[in-house]
Amino acid sequence: MFTAICLTRLLFDFALKYRNWKTLKMRRALSKPNFQFLSKWKAAFALSGFLIVASLILFIFKGEQIFGVDFTGGTRISYLYEQQVPVAELEKLLKPVDANVRISYKSSPSAHDNRKLEILIRDRKGITESNAFSLNDRVTTLLNEKFPQLKAHDGQETTVGGLVGAEAGRTSVIALLVALLGMSIYIAIRFELSFALAALVGLVHVGIVSLGIFILMGREISLPIVAAVLTVVGYSLNDTIVVFDRIREELKLMPGKSVWEVMNLSINRTLSRTVLTSGSTLLVVVVMFCFGGIVINDFVLVIMIGVVIGTYSTIFISSPLAAMWHRKIGTPKI
């Protein structure tokens, strides 16, 4: 924010003083768009309803498996490896250590740390305090003796207690709820209650659908993923505020038009900005996803999904709901 406000202003002052600029031209991503976005609200609501229901069913069906050891407690051991071995064979080998062991391979195109084997052990019944510290060595020995082609090495072990995991889950839920409440209050003060409710629904939609797609890809929810969801929600809110602010201005300038016409016009007029900002953000996160390494892979993936879902939510979910709940306009007639 400091850079955007102060440094950008300083650079423009310098350019105006020494370059003698008369005009400032900006290339538009789209030339005079005139899409009827709000006329597609029924299809958008149907699609979003399906995605939300499917995500909730997925959460229920997978149960505790969607959470990492940050929330459930247990031990995560990560190895670098040379050659993959079928997951079923690895799970069979490690059954004596934990009957519910979970194993997954992760990869990234980055030049380092690009192939990782993760072993999650949640059942702590067979692990006492005396042998917990040697779990890494025990698993490494089992893997390399049975599957020498795997060449598991550089094992990193993370152990989280059950009480710590439960506390982390409770704190994460509180953080999400407080963030949503604070954002809703801000929009209600700046605009009106109908806009705040519409934005709140849009933010919840972004969070649920983004996590649903993330879980569908075989990933797990951890503390960094909660941070990523909060980041995505904040980004989506920023996009929503830009559109809502333009709607507010246009409503004052065109009092004779219906709110649906004004909203559709406002979305089209901010579309170039949305495409440029979302596109530039996506470009950065795609580069981070491909070359940032496995450590931040899941975090960046959630942001990448959330940027797309957030843009869709602002245009096709929050804006139609704001028009429906606007104090002067009822159901659309488009």
Coordinates of C-alpha atoms in Angstrom, one line a residue:
M1 CA 0.0 0.0 0.0
F2 CA 2.9 2.4 0.8
T3 CA 4.4 1.6 -2.6
A4 CA 1.1 2.1 -4.4
I5 CA 0.3 5.4 -2.7
C6 CA 3.7 7.1 -2.2
L7 CA 6.2 5.6 -4.6
T8 CA 3.9 5.5 -7.5
R9 CA 2.9 9.2 -6.9
L10 CA 6.6 10.1 -6.7
L11 CA 7.4 8.4 -10.0
F12 CA 4.5 10.2 -11.7
D13 CA 5.6 13.5 -10.3
F14 CA 9.1 12.9 -11.6
A15 CA 7.8 11.9 -15.0
L16 CA 5.5 14.9 -15.3
K17 CA 8.3 17.2 -14.3
Y18 CA 11.1 15.9 -16.5
R19 CA 9.2 14.2 -19.4
N20 CA 6.6 16.8 -20.1
W21 CA 3.7 14.4 -20.5
K22 CA 0.5 15.8 -21.8
T23 CA -1.6 12.7 -21.8
L24 CA -1.6 9.4 -20.1
K25 CA -2.9 6.5 -22.2
M26 CA -3.7 3.0 -20.8
R27 CA -4.3 0.0 -23.0
R28 CA -7.6 -1.7 -22.3
A29 CA -7.8 -5.5 -22.1
L30 CA -11.3 -5.3 -23.7
S31 CA -12.6 -2.6 -26.0
K32 CA -16.1 -1.4 -24.9
P33 CA -17.4 -4.8 -23.6
N34 CA -21.1 -5.2 -23.6
F35 CA -21.8 -8.6 -22.1
Q36 CA -25.1 -9.4 -20.4
F37 CA -23.6 -10.9 -17.3
L38 CA -26.7 -10.6 -15.1
S39 CA -29.0 -12.2 -17.6
K40 CA -27.1 -15.5 -16.8
W41 CA -27.9 -15.4 -13.1
K42 CA -30.1 -18.5 -13.1
A43 CA -27.4 -20.6 -14.8
A44 CA -24.7 -19.2 -12.5
F45 CA -26.8 -19.9 -9.4
A46 CA -27.4 -23.4 -10.5
L47 CA -23.7 -24.0 -11.2
S48 CA -22.7 -22.5 -7.9
G49 CA -25.3 -24.5 -6.0
F50 CA -24.1 -27.7 -7.6
L51 CA -20.4 -26.9 -6.7
I52 CA -21.3 -26.0 -3.1
V53 CA -23.4 -29.1 -2.6
A54 CA -20.7 -31.3 -4.2
S55 CA -18.0 -29.7 -2.1
L56 CA -20.0 -30.3 1.1
I57 CA -20.7 -33.9 0.2
L58 CA -17.0 -34.4 -0.5
F59 CA -16.2 -32.9 2.9
I60 CA -18.6 -35.2 4.7
F61 CA -17.6 -38.3 2.6
K62 CA -13.9 -37.9 3.3
G63 CA -14.4 -36.8 6.9
E64 CA -11.2 -36.4 8.9
Q65 CA -9.1 -37.4 5.9
I66 CA -9.4 -33.9 4.5
F67 CA -7.4 -32.5 7.4
G68 CA -3.6 -32.7 7.8
V69 CA -1.8 -33.4 11.0
D70 CA -1.9 -29.7 11.9
F71 CA -5.5 -30.3 12.9
T72 CA -5.8 -34.0 13.7
G73 CA -2.5 -34.5 15.4
G74 CA 0.0 -37.2 14.4
T75 CA 3.3 -37.4 12.5
R76 CA 4.2 -36.3 9.0
I77 CA 7.4 -37.6 7.4
S78 CA 8.6 -36.2 4.1
Y79 CA 11.3 -37.8 2.0
L80 CA 13.0 -37.0 -1.3
Y81 CA 13.1 -40.1 -3.5
E82 CA 14.4 -41.4 -6.9
Q83 CA 11.9 -43.8 -8.2
Q84 CA 8.2 -44.2 -7.4
V85 CA 6.8 -47.4 -5.7
P86 CA 3.0 -48.1 -5.9
V87 CA 1.3 -46.5 -2.9
A88 CA -0.6 -49.7 -2.1
E89 CA 2.7 -51.5 -1.6
L90 CA 4.1 -48.8 0.7
E91 CA 0.9 -48.8 2.8
K92 CA 1.1 -52.6 3.1
L93 CA 4.7 -52.3 4.3
L94 CA 3.9 -49.6 6.9
K95 CA 0.7 -51.2 8.3
P96 CA 2.5 -52.5 11.4
V97 CA 3.5 -48.9 12.2
D98 CA 0.0 -47.5 11.7
A99 CA -3.0 -49.3 10.3
N100 CA -4.4 -46.0 8.9
V101 CA -1.2 -44.7 7.4
R102 CA -1.6 -42.4 4.4
I103 CA 1.0 -42.0 1.7
S104 CA 1.1 -39.6 -1.2
Y105 CA 3.6 -38.4 -3.8
K106 CA 4.1 -34.7 -4.6
S107 CA 6.1 -33.2 -7.4
S108 CA 7.0 -29.8 -8.8
P109 CA 8.9 -28.7 -11.9
S110 CA 11.3 -26.6 -9.8
A111 CA 15.0 -27.4 -10.1
H112 CA 15.2 -28.5 -6.5
D113 CA 13.1 -30.3 -4.0
N114 CA 10.9 -31.4 -6.8
R115 CA 9.9 -35.0 -5.9
K116 CA 8.6 -35.7 -2.4
L117 CA 7.1 -38.7 -0.7
E118 CA 4.8 -37.8 2.3
I119 CA 3.8 -40.3 4.9
L120 CA 1.0 -39.3 7.4
I121 CA 0.6 -41.3 10.6
R122 CA -2.4 -40.3 12.6
D123 CA -2.9 -43.3 14.8
R124 CA -0.5 -42.8 17.7
K125 CA -1.5 -45.9 19.6
G126 CA 1.7 -47.8 18.5
I127 CA 4.0 -44.9 19.1
T128 CA 5.2 -44.0 22.6
E129 CA 7.2 -41.1 23.7
S130 CA 10.3 -43.2 23.8
N131 CA 10.1 -44.3 20.2
A132 CA 8.4 -41.3 18.6
F133 CA 11.7 -39.6 18.0
S134 CA 13.1 -42.7 16.2
L135 CA 10.0 -43.0 13.9
N136 CA 11.8 -41.4 11.1
D137 CA 14.7 -43.8 11.3
R138 CA 12.4 -46.8 11.6
V139 CA 10.4 -45.9 8.5
T140 CA 13.5 -45.0 6.5
T141 CA 15.0 -48.4 7.2
L142 CA 11.8 -50.2 6.3
L143 CA 11.4 -48.3 3.0
N144 CA 15.0 -48.7 1.8
E145 CA 15.3 -52.3 2.8
K146 CA 12.1 -53.4 1.1
F147 CA 12.3 -50.9 -1.9
P148 CA 15.9 -50.0 -2.6
Q149 CA 14.9 -48.4 -5.9
L150 CA 13.0 -45.8 -3.9
K151 CA 16.2 -44.4 -2.4
A152 CA 14.2 -42.4 0.3
H153 CA 16.5 -39.8 1.9
D154 CA 16.6 -36.5 3.7
G155 CA 13.6 -37.4 5.9
Q156 CA 11.9 -34.6 7.7
E157 CA 9.6 -35.4 10.6
T158 CA 6.9 -33.2 12.0
T159 CA 4.9 -34.3 15.0
V160 CA 1.7 -32.5 16.3
G161 CA -0.1 -33.5 19.5
G162 CA -3.9 -34.1 19.4
L163 CA -4.6 -31.2 21.8
V164 CA -2.5 -28.8 19.7
G165 CA -4.3 -29.9 16.5
A166 CA -7.7 -29.3 18.1
E167 CA -6.7 -25.9 19.3
A168 CA -5.3 -25.0 15.8
G169 CA -8.7 -26.1 14.3
R170 CA -10.7 -24.0 16.7
T171 CA -8.5 -20.9 16.2
S172 CA -8.7 -21.3 12.4
V173 CA -12.5 -21.4 12.5
I174 CA -12.6 -18.3 14.7
A175 CA -10.2 -16.5 12.3
L176 CA -12.4 -17.3 9.3
L177 CA -15.6 -16.2 11.0
V178 CA -14.1 -13.0 12.4
A179 CA -12.6 -12.2 8.9
L180 CA -16.0 -12.7 7.2
L181 CA -17.9 -10.7 9.9
G182 CA -15.4 -7.8 9.7
M183 CA -15.6 -7.6 5.9
S184 CA -19.4 -7.7 6.0
I185 CA -19.5 -4.9 8.5
Y186 CA -17.1 -2.8 6.4
I187 CA -19.2 -3.2 3.3
A188 CA -22.4 -2.5 5.2
I189 CA -21.0 0.8 6.4
R190 CA -19.5 1.8 3.1
F191 CA -22.4 0.7 0.9
E192 CA -25.6 -0.7 2.3
L193 CA -26.8 -3.9 4.1
S194 CA -28.0 -5.6 0.9
F195 CA -24.5 -5.2 -0.6
A196 CA -22.9 -6.6 2.5
L197 CA -25.1 -9.7 2.6
A198 CA -24.4 -10.3 -1.1
A199 CA -20.7 -9.9 -0.6
L200 CA -20.8 -12.3 2.4
V201 CA -22.5 -14.9 0.4
G202 CA -20.0 -14.5 -2.4
L203 CA -17.1 -14.8 0.1
V204 CA -18.5 -18.0 1.6
H205 CA -19.0 -19.3 -1.9
V206 CA -15.4 -18.6 -2.8
G207 CA -14.1 -20.4 0.4
I208 CA -16.3 -23.5 0.0
V209 CA -15.8 -24.0 -3.7
S210 CA -12.0 -23.3 -3.6
L211 CA -11.6 -25.8 -0.8
G212 CA -13.8 -28.3 -2.6
I213 CA -11.7 -28.2 -5.7
F214 CA -8.6 -28.4 -3.7
I215 CA -9.7 -31.5 -1.8
L216 CA -10.9 -33.1 -5.0
M217 CA -7.4 -32.9 -6.2
G218 CA -6.3 -35.1 -3.4
R219 CA -4.8 -32.4 -1.1
E220 CA -5.3 -31.8 2.6
I221 CA -6.3 -28.8 4.7
S222 CA -3.5 -27.5 6.9
L223 CA -2.7 -24.2 8.6
P224 CA -1.0 -22.7 5.4
I225 CA -4.2 -23.6 3.5
V226 CA -6.3 -21.7 6.1
A227 CA -4.0 -18.7 5.5
A228 CA -4.4 -19.2 1.7
V229 CA -8.2 -19.2 2.1
L230 CA -8.1 -15.9 4.1
T231 CA -5.9 -14.4 1.4
V232 CA -8.3 -15.5 -1.3
V233 CA -11.3 -14.1 0.6
G234 CA -9.5 -10.8 1.0
Y235 CA -8.6 -10.7 -2.7
S236 CA -12.2 -11.5 -3.7
L237 CA -13.5 -8.8 -1.4
N238 CA -11.2 -6.3 -3.0
D239 CA -12.6 -7.2 -6.5
T240 CA -16.1 -7.0 -5.2
I241 CA -15.6 -3.6 -3.6
V242 CA -14.2 -2.2 -6.9
V243 CA -17.4 -3.4 -8.8
F244 CA -19.7 -2.2 -6.0
D245 CA -18.1 1.2 -5.8
R246 CA -18.6 1.6 -9.6
I247 CA -22.2 0.5 -9.2
R248 CA -22.8 3.1 -6.5
E249 CA -21.3 5.9 -8.7
E250 CA -23.4 4.8 -11.7
L251 CA -26.6 4.6 -9.7
K252 CA -26.1 8.3 -8.8
L253 CA -25.4 9.3 -12.4
M254 CA -28.3 7.3 -13.9
P255 CA -31.2 7.4 -11.5
G256 CA -33.7 6.6 -14.3
K257 CA -32.3 3.2 -15.1
S258 CA -33.0 0.0 -13.1
V259 CA -30.3 -1.3 -10.8
W260 CA -29.9 -4.4 -13.0
E261 CA -29.1 -2.2 -16.0
V262 CA -26.7 -0.1 -14.0
M263 CA -25.0 -3.2 -12.4
N264 CA -24.5 -4.8 -15.8
L265 CA -23.0 -1.6 -17.2
S266 CA -20.7 -1.2 -14.2
I267 CA -19.4 -4.8 -14.4
N268 CA -18.6 -4.2 -18.1
R269 CA -16.9 -0.9 -17.4
T270 CA -14.7 -2.5 -14.7
L271 CA -14.1 -5.7 -16.7
S272 CA -10.8 -4.5 -18.2
R273 CA -9.5 -3.8 -14.8
T274 CA -10.7 -7.1 -13.5
V275 CA -9.1 -9.0 -16.4
L276 CA -5.7 -7.2 -16.0
T277 CA -5.5 -7.5 -12.2
S278 CA -6.7 -11.1 -12.1
G279 CA -4.5 -12.0 -15.1
S280 CA -1.4 -10.5 -13.6
T281 CA -2.1 -12.2 -10.2
L282 CA -2.6 -15.5 -11.9
L283 CA 0.6 -15.1 -13.9
V284 CA 2.6 -14.6 -10.6
V285 CA 1.0 -17.5 -8.8
V286 CA 1.3 -19.9 -11.7
V287 CA 5.1 -19.1 -11.8
M288 CA 5.2 -19.7 -8.0
F289 CA 3.3 -23.0 -8.4
C290 CA 5.6 -24.3 -11.1
F291 CA 8.9 -23.1 -9.7
G292 CA 8.4 -22.3 -6.0
G293 CA 9.0 -25.8 -4.7
I294 CA 6.8 -28.3 -3.0
V295 CA 6.8 -26.4 0.3
I296 CA 4.5 -23.6 -1.0
N297 CA 2.8 -25.8 -3.7
D298 CA -0.5 -26.3 -1.8
F299 CA -0.7 -22.7 -0.6
V300 CA -0.2 -21.3 -4.1
L301 CA -2.7 -23.8 -5.6
V302 CA -5.5 -22.6 -3.3
I303 CA -4.7 -19.0 -4.3
M304 CA -4.7 -19.9 -8.0
I305 CA -8.1 -21.6 -7.7
G306 CA -9.5 -18.8 -5.5
V307 CA -8.5 -16.0 -7.9
V308 CA -10.6 -17.6 -10.7
I309 CA -13.5 -18.5 -8.4
G310 CA -13.4 -15.0 -6.7
T311 CA -13.7 -13.2 -10.0
Y312 CA -16.6 -15.4 -11.1
S313 CA -18.3 -15.0 -7.7
T314 CA -18.1 -11.2 -7.9
I315 CA -19.7 -11.0 -11.3
F316 CA -22.2 -13.9 -11.2
I317 CA -23.0 -14.3 -7.5
S318 CA -22.6 -11.2 -5.4
S319 CA -23.8 -8.6 -8.1
P320 CA -27.1 -10.4 -8.9
L321 CA -27.8 -10.9 -5.2
A322 CA -27.1 -7.3 -4.4
A323 CA -29.6 -6.3 -7.2
M324 CA -32.2 -8.7 -5.8
W325 CA -31.8 -7.5 -2.3
H326 CA -31.5 -3.8 -3.1
R327 CA -34.0 -1.8 -1.2
K328 CA -35.8 -0.4 -4.3
I329 CA -35.5 -3.3 -6.8
G330 CA -37.0 -6.8 -6.5
T331 CA -36.7 -9.7 -8.8
P332 CA -35.0 -9.1 -12.2
K333 CA -36.9 -8.7 -15.4
I334 CA -34.3 -9.5 -18.0

